[in-house]
CSV table of C-alpha atoms in Angstrom, one decimal:
chain,number,residue,atom,x,y,z
A,1,MET,CA,0.0,0.0,0.0
A,2,SER,CA,1.4,3.4,-0.9
A,3,ILE,CA,1.2,6.3,1.5
A,4,VAL,CA,-0.8,9.3,0.2
A,5,VAL,CA,-0.4,11.7,3.1
A,6,GLU,CA,1.9,11.4,6.0
A,7,VAL,CA,1.9,13.7,9.0
A,8,ARG,CA,5.0,14.0,11.2
A,9,ASN,CA,5.4,15.7,14.5
A,10,LEU,CA,2.7,18.2,13.6
A,11,ARG,CA,2.2,21.0,16.0
A,12,LYS,CA,-0.3,23.9,15.7
A,13,CYS,CA,-0.6,26.7,18.2
A,14,PHE,CA,-3.2,29.5,18.2
A,15,GLY,CA,-1.3,32.0,20.3
A,16,GLN,CA,-0.6,30.4,23.6
A,17,ASN,CA,-3.0,27.6,23.0
A,18,GLU,CA,-1.4,24.4,21.7
A,19,VAL,CA,-4.1,22.7,19.7
A,20,LEU,CA,-2.0,19.9,18.1
A,21,LYS,CA,0.9,18.4,19.9
A,22,ASN,CA,3.2,16.2,17.9
A,23,VAL,CA,0.7,14.4,15.8
A,24,ASP,CA,2.0,11.5,13.6
A,25,PHE,CA,-0.1,9.5,11.3
A,26,THR,CA,-0.5,8.3,7.7
A,27,VAL,CA,-3.2,7.7,5.2
A,28,ASN,CA,-2.7,5.0,2.7
A,29,ARG,CA,-4.1,4.8,-0.8
A,30,GLY,CA,-7.7,3.6,-0.9
A,31,GLU,CA,-8.0,3.8,2.9
A,32,VAL,CA,-10.9,5.3,4.8
A,33,VAL,CA,-9.6,6.9,8.1
A,34,SER,CA,-12.0,8.3,10.6
A,35,ILE,CA,-11.0,10.8,13.2
A,36,ILE,CA,-13.2,10.9,16.3
A,37,GLY,CA,-12.8,12.7,19.6
A,38,ALA,CA,-14.5,15.3,21.8
A,39,SER,CA,-15.0,18.9,20.7
A,40,GLY,CA,-11.8,20.9,21.0
A,41,SER,CA,-9.6,17.8,20.8
A,42,GLY,CA,-8.0,19.1,17.6
A,43,LYS,CA,-9.7,16.9,15.0
A,44,SER,CA,-10.8,19.7,12.7
A,45,THR,CA,-7.5,21.6,13.1
A,46,LEU,CA,-5.6,18.5,12.1
A,47,LEU,CA,-7.8,18.2,8.9
A,48,ARG,CA,-7.5,21.9,8.2
A,49,CYS,CA,-3.7,21.7,8.6
A,50,ILE,CA,-3.5,18.8,6.2
A,51,ASN,CA,-4.9,20.9,3.3
A,52,LEU,CA,-3.2,24.0,4.6
A,53,MET,CA,-6.3,25.9,5.5
A,54,GLU,CA,-4.3,26.5,8.7
A,55,TRP,CA,-0.5,26.7,8.5
A,56,PRO,CA,1.1,24.3,11.0
A,57,THR,CA,3.4,25.8,13.6
A,58,SER,CA,5.9,23.0,13.1
A,59,GLY,CA,6.3,19.5,11.8
A,60,GLN,CA,6.0,18.0,8.3
A,61,ILE,CA,3.2,17.0,6.0
A,62,LEU,CA,4.3,14.7,3.3
A,63,PHE,CA,2.3,14.2,0.1
A,64,HIS,CA,3.8,11.3,-1.8
A,65,GLY,CA,6.9,11.8,0.2
A,66,GLN,CA,7.3,15.6,-0.5
A,67,ASN,CA,7.0,18.1,2.3
A,68,VAL,CA,4.2,20.4,1.4
A,69,LEU,CA,5.3,22.9,4.0
A,70,GLU,CA,8.5,23.7,2.0
A,71,PRO,CA,8.4,27.4,1.0
A,72,LYS,CA,8.7,26.5,-2.7
A,73,TYR,CA,6.0,23.8,-2.7
A,74,ASP,CA,2.9,24.8,-4.8
A,75,ALA,CA,0.2,24.8,-2.1
A,76,ASN,CA,-2.5,25.6,-4.6
A,77,HIS,CA,-1.7,22.7,-6.8
A,78,TYR,CA,-1.5,20.4,-3.8
A,79,ARG,CA,-5.0,21.5,-2.7
A,80,THR,CA,-6.4,20.4,-6.0
A,81,LYS,CA,-5.3,16.9,-5.1
A,82,LEU,CA,-7.2,16.9,-1.8
A,83,GLY,CA,-10.9,17.5,-2.0
A,84,MET,CA,-12.4,19.1,1.0
A,85,VAL,CA,-16.0,18.8,2.3
A,86,PHE,CA,-16.9,21.4,4.9
A,87,GLN,CA,-19.3,21.2,7.8
A,88,GLN,CA,-21.1,24.3,6.5
A,89,PHE,CA,-21.1,23.1,2.8
A,90,ASN,CA,-19.6,26.4,1.6
A,91,LEU,CA,-21.1,26.2,-1.9
A,92,PHE,CA,-20.3,29.3,-3.9
A,93,SER,CA,-23.5,31.2,-3.5
A,94,ASN,CA,-23.1,33.2,-6.7
A,95,MET,CA,-23.2,30.0,-8.8
A,96,THR,CA,-25.6,27.2,-9.6
A,97,ALA,CA,-25.0,23.6,-8.5
A,98,LEU,CA,-23.4,22.8,-11.9
A,99,GLU,CA,-21.2,25.9,-11.9
A,100,ASN,CA,-20.0,25.0,-8.5
A,101,CYS,CA,-18.7,21.8,-9.8
A,102,MET,CA,-17.3,23.3,-13.0
A,103,VAL,CA,-15.5,26.4,-11.8
A,104,GLY,CA,-12.5,24.6,-10.3
A,105,GLN,CA,-12.0,22.5,-13.3
A,106,THR,CA,-12.1,25.4,-15.8
A,107,LYS,CA,-10.4,28.1,-13.8
A,108,VAL,CA,-7.9,26.1,-11.9
A,109,LEU,CA,-7.3,22.9,-13.9
A,110,GLY,CA,-7.8,24.7,-17.2
A,111,LYS,CA,-10.1,22.1,-18.7
A,112,PRO,CA,-12.4,23.1,-21.6
A,113,LYS,CA,-16.0,23.9,-20.6
A,114,ALA,CA,-17.6,20.9,-22.3
A,115,GLU,CA,-15.3,18.4,-20.6
A,116,ALA,CA,-15.7,20.1,-17.2
A,117,ARG,CA,-19.5,20.0,-17.7
A,118,ALA,CA,-19.4,16.3,-18.5
A,119,ILE,CA,-17.3,15.5,-15.4
A,120,ALA,CA,-19.4,17.7,-13.2
A,121,MET,CA,-22.6,16.1,-14.5
A,122,SER,CA,-21.3,12.6,-13.8
A,123,HIS,CA,-20.5,13.4,-10.2
A,124,LEU,CA,-23.7,15.3,-9.7
A,125,GLU,CA,-25.5,12.2,-10.9
A,126,ARG,CA,-23.4,10.0,-8.6
A,127,VAL,CA,-24.6,12.0,-5.6
A,128,GLY,CA,-28.2,12.1,-6.9
A,129,MET,CA,-28.3,15.8,-7.6
A,130,ALA,CA,-28.4,15.8,-11.4
A,131,GLN,CA,-31.9,17.2,-11.4
A,132,PHE,CA,-30.8,20.3,-9.6
A,133,ILE,CA,-27.9,21.5,-11.7
A,134,ASN,CA,-29.6,24.9,-12.2
A,135,ALA,CA,-30.5,25.5,-8.6
A,136,ARG,CA,-28.6,28.0,-6.5
A,137,PRO,CA,-27.3,26.9,-3.1
A,138,ARG,CA,-29.9,28.9,-1.2
A,139,GLN,CA,-32.7,27.1,-3.0
A,140,LEU,CA,-31.4,23.7,-1.8
A,141,SER,CA,-31.8,21.9,1.5
A,142,GLY,CA,-28.8,21.3,3.7
A,143,GLY,CA,-28.5,17.7,2.6
A,144,GLN,CA,-28.8,18.6,-1.0
A,145,GLN,CA,-26.2,21.3,-0.6
A,146,GLN,CA,-23.8,18.9,1.0
A,147,ARG,CA,-24.2,16.4,-1.8
A,148,VAL,CA,-23.4,19.1,-4.3
A,149,ALA,CA,-20.4,20.0,-2.2
A,150,ILE,CA,-19.2,16.4,-2.4
A,151,ALA,CA,-19.7,16.5,-6.1
A,152,ARG,CA,-17.7,19.7,-6.3
A,153,ALA,CA,-14.9,18.1,-4.5
A,154,LEU,CA,-15.1,14.9,-6.7
A,155,SER,CA,-15.2,17.0,-9.9
A,156,MET,CA,-11.6,18.0,-9.2
A,157,GLU,CA,-10.8,14.3,-9.4
A,158,PRO,CA,-8.6,14.5,-6.3
A,159,GLU,CA,-6.5,11.7,-4.8
A,160,ALA,CA,-8.1,12.0,-1.5
A,161,LEU,CA,-11.1,13.5,0.1
A,162,LEU,CA,-11.2,15.3,3.5
A,163,PHE,CA,-14.5,15.5,5.3
A,164,ASP,CA,-14.8,18.0,8.2
A,165,GLU,CA,-17.8,16.9,10.1
A,166,PRO,CA,-19.9,16.6,7.0
A,167,THR,CA,-23.2,15.9,8.7
A,168,SER,CA,-22.9,18.0,11.8
A,169,ALA,CA,-24.8,21.0,10.4
A,170,LEU,CA,-27.6,19.0,9.0
A,171,ASP,CA,-31.1,18.3,10.3
A,172,PRO,CA,-31.3,14.8,11.6
A,173,GLU,CA,-33.6,13.7,8.7
A,174,MET,CA,-31.0,14.8,6.2
A,175,VAL,CA,-28.0,13.1,7.8
A,176,GLY,CA,-28.9,9.8,6.1
A,177,GLU,CA,-28.9,11.0,2.5
A,178,VAL,CA,-25.4,12.4,2.9
A,179,LEU,CA,-24.0,9.4,4.8
A,180,VAL,CA,-25.3,7.2,2.0
A,181,VAL,CA,-23.2,9.2,-0.5
A,182,ILE,CA,-20.1,9.1,1.7
A,183,ASP,CA,-20.5,5.4,2.3
A,184,GLU,CA,-20.8,4.7,-1.4
A,185,LEU,CA,-17.6,6.6,-1.9
A,186,ALA,CA,-15.9,4.8,0.9
A,187,HIS,CA,-16.6,1.5,-0.8
A,188,SER,CA,-15.5,2.7,-4.2
A,189,GLY,CA,-11.8,2.8,-3.2
A,190,MET,CA,-11.6,6.5,-2.6
A,191,THR,CA,-8.9,7.6,-0.1
A,192,MET,CA,-10.8,9.4,2.6
A,193,LEU,CA,-10.1,11.2,5.9
A,194,ILE,CA,-13.3,11.8,7.8
A,195,VAL,CA,-13.7,13.8,11.0
A,196,THR,CA,-17.1,12.8,12.3
A,197,HIS,CA,-19.4,12.3,15.3
A,198,GLU,CA,-21.3,9.6,13.6
A,199,MET,CA,-19.9,6.6,15.5
A,200,GLN,CA,-22.2,4.0,13.8
A,201,PHE,CA,-21.1,5.2,10.4
A,202,CYS,CA,-17.4,5.1,11.5
A,203,LYS,CA,-17.8,1.6,12.6
A,204,GLU,CA,-19.2,0.5,9.3
A,205,ALA,CA,-17.3,2.5,6.8
A,206,ALA,CA,-13.8,3.2,8.2
A,207,HIS,CA,-10.8,1.0,7.8
A,208,ARG,CA,-9.1,2.7,10.6
A,209,VAL,CA,-10.2,5.0,13.4
A,210,ALA,CA,-8.1,7.6,15.2
A,211,PHE,CA,-9.2,8.8,18.5
A,212,MET,CA,-8.0,12.3,19.3
A,213,ASP,CA,-7.7,13.8,22.7
A,214,GLU,CA,-6.2,17.1,23.8
A,215,GLY,CA,-4.2,17.5,20.6
A,216,VAL,CA,-2.7,14.1,20.3
A,217,ILE,CA,-3.9,10.9,18.6
A,218,ALA,CA,-4.5,8.9,21.8
A,219,GLU,CA,-5.4,5.7,20.1
A,220,MET,CA,-5.5,4.4,16.5
A,221,GLY,CA,-6.8,1.1,15.2
A,222,THR,CA,-9.4,-0.8,13.3
A,223,PRO,CA,-13.0,0.1,14.2
A,224,GLU,CA,-13.2,-3.3,15.9
A,225,GLU,CA,-10.3,-2.4,18.2
A,226,ILE,CA,-11.4,1.1,19.0
A,227,PHE,CA,-15.0,0.5,19.6
A,228,ASN,CA,-15.0,-3.0,21.1
A,229,ASN,CA,-11.6,-3.2,22.7
A,230,PRO,CA,-10.3,0.3,23.5
A,231,ARG,CA,-7.0,0.1,25.3
A,232,ASN,CA,-6.7,3.7,26.2
A,233,GLU,CA,-8.6,4.9,29.3
A,234,ARG,CA,-9.6,8.1,27.6
A,235,THR,CA,-11.0,6.4,24.6
A,236,ARG,CA,-13.1,4.3,26.8
A,237,ALA,CA,-14.4,7.3,28.7
A,238,PHE,CA,-15.2,9.1,25.4
A,239,LEU,CA,-17.0,6.2,23.9
A,240,SER,CA,-19.1,5.7,27.0
A,241,ARG,CA,-20.0,9.4,27.0
A,242,VAL,CA,-21.1,9.4,23.4
A,243,ARG,CA,-23.0,6.1,23.7
A,244,ASN,CA,-25.2,7.5,26.5
B,1,MET,CA,-43.2,88.0,-17.1
B,2,PRO,CA,-46.4,86.9,-15.3
B,3,THR,CA,-46.6,87.5,-11.6
B,4,THR,CA,-48.8,84.6,-10.5
B,5,PHE,CA,-47.1,81.3,-9.7
B,6,PHE,CA,-48.2,78.8,-12.4
B,7,PRO,CA,-48.0,81.2,-15.3
B,8,ALA,CA,-44.6,82.3,-14.0
B,9,VAL,CA,-43.4,78.7,-13.9
B,10,TRP,CA,-44.8,78.1,-17.4
B,11,TYR,CA,-43.1,81.2,-18.7
B,12,ILE,CA,-39.7,80.1,-17.2
B,13,LEU,CA,-40.0,76.6,-18.7
B,14,GLU,CA,-41.0,78.0,-22.1
B,15,ASN,CA,-38.2,80.4,-22.3
B,16,TYR,CA,-35.4,78.8,-20.3
B,17,GLY,CA,-36.3,75.1,-20.5
B,18,SER,CA,-33.2,74.4,-22.6
B,19,TRP,CA,-31.0,76.0,-19.9
B,20,PHE,CA,-32.3,73.6,-17.3
B,21,LEU,CA,-32.0,70.6,-19.7
B,22,ARG,CA,-28.4,71.4,-20.6
B,23,GLY,CA,-27.6,71.8,-16.9
B,24,ALA,CA,-29.3,68.5,-16.1
B,25,GLY,CA,-27.4,66.8,-18.9
B,26,ILE,CA,-24.0,68.0,-17.5
B,27,THR,CA,-25.1,67.1,-14.0
B,28,MET,CA,-25.9,63.5,-15.1
B,29,LEU,CA,-22.7,63.3,-17.2
B,30,ILE,CA,-20.5,64.2,-14.2
B,31,ALA,CA,-22.5,62.1,-11.7
B,32,LEU,CA,-22.5,59.0,-13.9
B,33,THR,CA,-18.9,59.2,-15.1
B,34,GLY,CA,-17.8,60.1,-11.6
B,35,THR,CA,-19.7,57.2,-10.0
B,36,VAL,CA,-18.4,54.7,-12.6
B,37,ILE,CA,-14.8,55.8,-12.3
B,38,GLY,CA,-15.1,56.2,-8.6
B,39,PHE,CA,-16.5,52.7,-8.3
B,40,ILE,CA,-13.5,51.3,-10.3
B,41,ILE,CA,-11.1,53.3,-8.1
B,42,GLY,CA,-12.9,52.0,-5.0
B,43,LEU,CA,-12.9,48.5,-6.3
B,44,GLY,CA,-9.1,48.6,-6.9
B,45,VAL,CA,-8.3,50.2,-3.6
B,46,GLY,CA,-10.7,47.9,-1.6
B,47,VAL,CA,-9.2,44.8,-3.2
B,48,VAL,CA,-5.6,46.0,-2.5
B,49,ARG,CA,-6.5,46.7,1.1
B,50,THR,CA,-7.9,43.2,1.6
B,51,ILE,CA,-4.9,41.4,0.3
B,52,PRO,CA,-3.9,39.0,3.2
B,53,ALA,CA,-0.4,39.5,4.6
B,54,PRO,CA,1.9,37.1,2.9
B,55,ARG,CA,3.3,34.3,5.0
B,56,GLY,CA,6.9,34.1,5.9
B,57,GLY,CA,9.7,36.6,6.9
B,58,LYS,CA,8.9,39.8,8.6
B,59,PHE,CA,10.8,41.9,6.1
B,60,SER,CA,9.9,40.4,2.8
B,61,LEU,CA,9.7,42.9,0.0
B,62,LYS,CA,6.1,41.9,-0.7
B,63,LYS,CA,5.1,42.7,2.9
B,64,ILE,CA,6.8,46.1,2.9
B,65,LEU,CA,5.2,47.1,-0.4
B,66,LEU,CA,1.8,46.0,0.9
B,67,LYS,CA,2.3,47.9,4.1
B,68,LEU,CA,3.4,51.0,2.2
B,69,SER,CA,0.5,50.9,-0.3
B,70,ASN,CA,-1.9,50.5,2.6
B,71,ILE,CA,-0.6,53.5,4.3
B,72,LEU,CA,-0.8,55.6,1.1
B,73,LEU,CA,-4.3,54.4,0.4
B,74,ASN,CA,-5.4,55.1,3.9
B,75,ILE,CA,-4.2,58.7,3.6
B,76,TYR,CA,-6.1,59.1,0.3
B,77,ILE,CA,-9.3,57.8,1.9
B,78,GLU,CA,-9.0,59.8,5.0
B,79,VAL,CA,-8.2,63.1,3.3
B,80,PHE,CA,-10.9,62.9,0.7
B,81,ARG,CA,-13.6,61.7,3.1
B,82,GLY,CA,-12.5,64.3,5.6
B,83,THR,CA,-12.7,67.4,3.5
B,84,PRO,CA,-15.7,69.0,1.7
B,85,MET,CA,-15.9,68.3,-2.1
B,86,MET,CA,-16.4,72.0,-2.6
B,87,VAL,CA,-13.1,72.8,-1.0
B,88,GLN,CA,-11.4,69.9,-2.9
B,89,ALA,CA,-12.8,71.4,-6.1
B,90,MET,CA,-11.2,74.8,-5.4
B,91,VAL,CA,-7.9,73.3,-4.4
B,92,ILE,CA,-7.6,70.9,-7.3
B,93,TYR,CA,-8.9,73.2,-10.0
B,94,PHE,CA,-7.0,76.3,-9.0
B,95,GLY,CA,-4.1,74.4,-7.6
B,96,LEU,CA,-3.5,72.6,-10.9
B,97,SER,CA,-3.7,75.8,-12.9
B,98,GLU,CA,-1.9,78.2,-10.6
B,99,ALA,CA,0.8,76.0,-9.1
B,100,ILE,CA,1.5,73.5,-11.9
B,101,GLY,CA,0.1,75.3,-14.9
B,102,VAL,CA,-2.2,72.6,-15.9
B,103,ASN,CA,-5.4,74.2,-17.2
B,104,LEU,CA,-8.3,71.7,-17.2
B,105,SER,CA,-11.7,72.6,-18.4
B,106,PRO,CA,-14.2,73.0,-15.5
B,107,LEU,CA,-16.0,69.9,-16.8
B,108,THR,CA,-13.0,67.7,-16.8
B,109,ALA,CA,-11.9,69.0,-13.4
B,110,GLY,CA,-15.4,68.3,-12.1
B,111,ILE,CA,-15.4,64.7,-13.3
B,112,ILE,CA,-12.0,64.1,-11.8
B,113,ILE,CA,-13.0,65.6,-8.5
B,114,VAL,CA,-16.2,63.6,-8.2
B,115,SER,CA,-14.4,60.4,-9.3
B,116,ILE,CA,-11.6,60.8,-6.7
B,117,ASN,CA,-14.1,61.7,-4.0
B,118,THR,CA,-16.4,58.7,-4.8
B,119,GLY,CA,-13.4,56.4,-5.0
B,120,ALA,CA,-12.5,57.3,-1.4
B,121,TYR,CA,-16.0,56.4,-0.2
B,122,MET,CA,-16.4,53.4,-2.4
B,123,ALA,CA,-13.0,52.0,-1.2
B,124,GLU,CA,-14.4,51.6,2.2
B,125,VAL,CA,-17.7,50.2,0.9
B,126,VAL,CA,-15.9,47.7,-1.2
B,127,ARG,CA,-13.7,46.6,1.7
B,128,GLY,CA,-16.7,46.2,3.9
B,129,GLY,CA,-18.4,44.2,1.1
B,130,ILE,CA,-15.5,41.9,0.7
B,131,GLN,CA,-15.1,41.3,4.4
B,132,SER,CA,-18.8,40.6,4.8
B,133,ILE,CA,-18.6,37.5,2.6
B,134,ASP,CA,-18.5,34.4,4.7
B,135,LYS,CA,-15.0,33.1,5.3
B,136,GLY,CA,-16.3,29.6,4.2
B,137,GLN,CA,-16.5,30.9,0.6
B,138,THR,CA,-12.8,31.8,0.6
B,139,GLU,CA,-11.9,28.5,2.2
B,140,ALA,CA,-13.9,26.5,-0.3
B,141,ALA,CA,-12.3,28.4,-3.2
B,142,ARG,CA,-8.8,27.8,-1.7
B,143,SER,CA,-9.7,24.1,-1.1
B,144,ILE,CA,-10.2,23.6,-4.9
B,145,GLY,CA,-6.8,25.1,-5.5
B,146,MET,CA,-7.7,28.7,-6.4
B,147,ASN,CA,-5.1,31.3,-5.5
B,148,HIS,CA,-6.1,34.6,-3.9
B,149,THR,CA,-6.7,36.4,-7.2
B,150,LYS,CA,-8.9,33.7,-8.6
B,151,THR,CA,-10.8,33.4,-5.4
B,152,MET,CA,-11.4,37.2,-5.5
B,153,LEU,CA,-12.3,37.2,-9.2
B,154,HIS,CA,-14.7,34.2,-9.4
B,155,VAL,CA,-16.1,33.9,-5.9
B,156,ILE,CA,-15.7,36.9,-3.6
B,157,LEU,CA,-16.1,39.9,-5.9
B,158,PRO,CA,-19.2,38.8,-7.7
B,159,GLN,CA,-20.9,38.4,-4.3
B,160,ALA,CA,-19.4,41.5,-2.8
B,161,ILE,CA,-20.4,43.6,-5.8
B,162,ARG,CA,-23.9,42.4,-5.6
B,163,ASN,CA,-24.0,43.3,-1.9
B,164,ILE,CA,-22.6,46.8,-2.4
B,165,LEU,CA,-24.9,47.7,-5.2
B,166,PRO,CA,-27.3,49.5,-2.9
B,167,ALA,CA,-24.5,51.5,-1.5
B,168,THR,CA,-23.2,52.3,-5.0
B,169,GLY,CA,-26.7,53.5,-5.9
B,170,ASN,CA,-26.6,55.7,-2.9
B,171,GLU,CA,-23.3,57.1,-3.9
B,172,PHE,CA,-24.7,57.8,-7.4
B,173,VAL,CA,-27.7,59.7,-6.0
B,174,ILE,CA,-25.5,61.7,-3.7
B,175,ASN,CA,-23.3,62.5,-6.6
B,176,ILE,CA,-26.2,63.8,-8.7
B,177,LYS,CA,-27.0,66.2,-5.9
B,178,ASP,CA,-23.4,67.1,-4.9
B,179,THR,CA,-22.3,68.0,-8.3
B,180,SER,CA,-24.1,71.3,-7.5
B,181,VAL,CA,-21.1,72.3,-5.4
B,182,LEU,CA,-19.0,72.3,-8.6
B,183,ASN,CA,-20.6,75.6,-9.6
B,184,VAL,CA,-17.8,77.2,-7.5
B,185,ILE,CA,-15.4,76.2,-10.4
B,186,SER,CA,-18.0,77.3,-13.0
B,187,VAL,CA,-19.1,73.9,-14.2
B,188,VAL,CA,-22.3,74.7,-16.0
B,189,GLU,CA,-24.3,72.0,-14.3
B,190,LEU,CA,-27.9,72.2,-13.2
B,191,TYR,CA,-27.3,74.4,-10.2
B,192,PHE,CA,-25.1,76.8,-12.1
B,193,GLN,CA,-27.7,77.1,-14.8
B,194,THR,CA,-30.4,77.7,-12.3
B,195,LYS,CA,-28.4,80.6,-10.8
B,196,SER,CA,-28.1,82.0,-14.3
B,197,VAL,CA,-31.8,81.8,-14.9
B,198,ARG,CA,-32.5,83.5,-11.7
B,199,GLY,CA,-30.0,86.2,-12.6
B,200,ALA,CA,-31.8,86.8,-15.9
B,201,LEU,CA,-35.4,86.9,-14.4
B,202,PHE,CA,-34.9,88.0,-10.8
B,203,LYS,CA,-37.2,85.1,-9.8
B,204,THR,CA,-35.9,82.9,-7.1
B,205,TYR,CA,-38.2,80.3,-5.6
B,206,GLU,CA,-40.0,79.5,-8.8
B,207,VAL,CA,-36.7,78.9,-10.6
B,208,PHE,CA,-35.3,76.8,-7.7
B,209,LEU,CA,-38.5,74.8,-7.4
B,210,ILE,CA,-38.2,73.7,-11.0
B,211,THR,CA,-34.6,72.7,-10.3
B,212,ALA,CA,-35.6,70.8,-7.2
B,213,ALA,CA,-38.2,68.9,-9.3
B,214,ILE,CA,-35.6,68.0,-11.9
B,215,TYR,CA,-33.1,66.8,-9.3
B,216,PHE,CA,-35.8,64.6,-7.8
B,217,VAL,CA,-36.8,63.1,-11.1
B,218,LEU,CA,-33.1,62.3,-11.8
B,219,THR,CA,-32.4,60.7,-8.5
B,220,PHE,CA,-35.7,58.8,-8.4
B,221,THR,CA,-35.2,57.4,-11.8
B,222,VAL,CA,-31.7,56.3,-10.9
B,223,THR,CA,-32.9,54.5,-7.7
B,224,ARG,CA,-35.6,52.6,-9.6
B,225,LEU,CA,-33.2,51.6,-12.4
B,226,LEU,CA,-30.7,50.3,-9.8
B,227,ARG,CA,-33.3,48.2,-8.2
B,228,LEU,CA,-33.9,46.6,-11.5
B,229,VAL,CA,-30.2,45.8,-11.9
B,230,GLU,CA,-30.2,44.3,-8.4
B,231,LYS,CA,-33.1,42.1,-9.3
B,232,LYS,CA,-31.4,41.0,-12.5
B,233,MET,CA,-28.2,40.2,-10.6
B,234,ASP,CA,-30.1,38.0,-8.2
B,235,GLY,CA,-31.0,35.7,-11.0
B,236,PRO,CA,-34.2,33.7,-11.3
B,237,SER,CA,-36.0,32.9,-8.1
B,238,GLY,CA,-36.9,29.4,-9.2
B,239,TYR,CA,-35.1,26.7,-11.1
B,240,THR,CA,-36.0,23.8,-13.4
B,241,ILE,CA,-35.8,20.2,-12.3
B,242,PHE,CA,-34.4,18.0,-14.9
B,243,THR,CA,-36.2,14.7,-15.2
B,244,SER,CA,-34.5,12.7,-17.9
B,245,SER,CA,-35.2,9.0,-18.2
B,246,THR,CA,-31.5,8.4,-18.3
B,247,MET,CA,-31.1,9.9,-14.8
B,248,PRO,CA,-30.4,7.4,-12.1
B,249,GLN,CA,-33.4,7.3,-9.8
B,250,GLY,CA,-31.6,5.3,-7.2
B,251,ARG,CA,-31.8,5.3,-3.5
B,252,LEU,CA,-30.1,8.6,-3.2
B,253,LEU,CA,-33.0,10.5,-4.6
B,254,ARG,CA,-35.5,9.1,-2.2
B,255,GLY,CA,-34.5,11.5,0.5
B,256,ARG,CA,-36.4,14.7,0.1
B,257,ARG,CA,-38.3,14.7,-3.1
B,258,GLY,CA,-41.3,16.6,-1.7
B,259,LYS,CA,-39.2,19.6,-0.8
B,260,GLU,CA,-38.2,20.9,-4.2
B,261,THR,CA,-39.8,24.0,-5.5
B,262,ALA,CA,-40.1,24.4,-9.2
B,263,VAL,CA,-40.3,27.7,-11.1
């Protein structure tokens, strides 16, 4: 298995507050890794550091063995390789669903419009949103917006997808339709890194689960190990908290 | 010259109507060009002032240049917002001709003054407009690999410009009225023409009442037109649902079929 992203000794401080303390971990090709943990444990910060939304204080992030934190590294090109799905969807509100999925392809990757359109359509179909290509984000429900956001990320044909609590901002009735899409992707061999509070989903879809606590990965293992046999005391405490 | 009100007004319109029209034309010319150029200046200044500080060394050339331009732009904004346009007109028009020897026509000088003045106001409006766009929009744009320029061009500015359209309209209306101060440098706009008519007829309130009505028609028309533009920019309120037989009608679609609103 080849490593897509490797994080080494990653530290991130916001002022005096050390949010990430020497985090090490890897994501392999085709692997679905879930990050769980309490609020404020650094899960989202870790994800945001990986695609350089936040600039790490120190450490290394290797993408196919190259440190993306090198000053000369092309961060914008790197970001095209990692799709990001946000908690708040963040669809471009000045564009339709289709345009949202095309703009990156035409303006960043330089693809011709027709090709971009075809790719966008195929991904919008995949997430079940092909009917709504002309709709603007404000005309769509949260679940529909998130599915378009997933299609937008897929349209860039990235090597890996990062999900930052993709269902946390959704009404309970819409969580399902988004999880179905993510689950389908997880089984298609897509490399994915998912920060989530959906434990059941984690259990079923993830190959590996990382439990974060106070800025470190306290425990990492298969869903089986983490959920049924947690070795770390803090993992156990967290799981019993979320189960109740 | 009739002495009662309505006949007097009628008399003025019949004999001096073209004076008012010419004045109104110049007023609109200055206000429109001034607003457009001012908007462009404001857009440029606002965009420069929202460039994020580059990462890296404290003394990189980029950082110093950015800092310097920010200081200069700040001075421009503060000076032009902090002094009356009438005074600016005197200083610029006579300053250029007496100190440097550049003799502009009053009209050209008027357009320049209104543009620079509007630019100073619009710069702050644009900055506010850019900053009011949700940070998530920028993050999403960056996450698909857009650099700062592309993010601005394709995502932030289209939304910001839509949001600042009402403020721009406001500025346009203010400019229509404020061009009247340019009479101090003898621009033959509406107010200047009105004064001339009064001088010819020795009638004051009738003449100025006509002028007030003309100013009002001008500003009211402009506000209405801008509302139309705003509506146009918002796009259609509905959307079409595509139901092709080739479309997969799988489990994903089952979710919320009932919610969609068609046009």
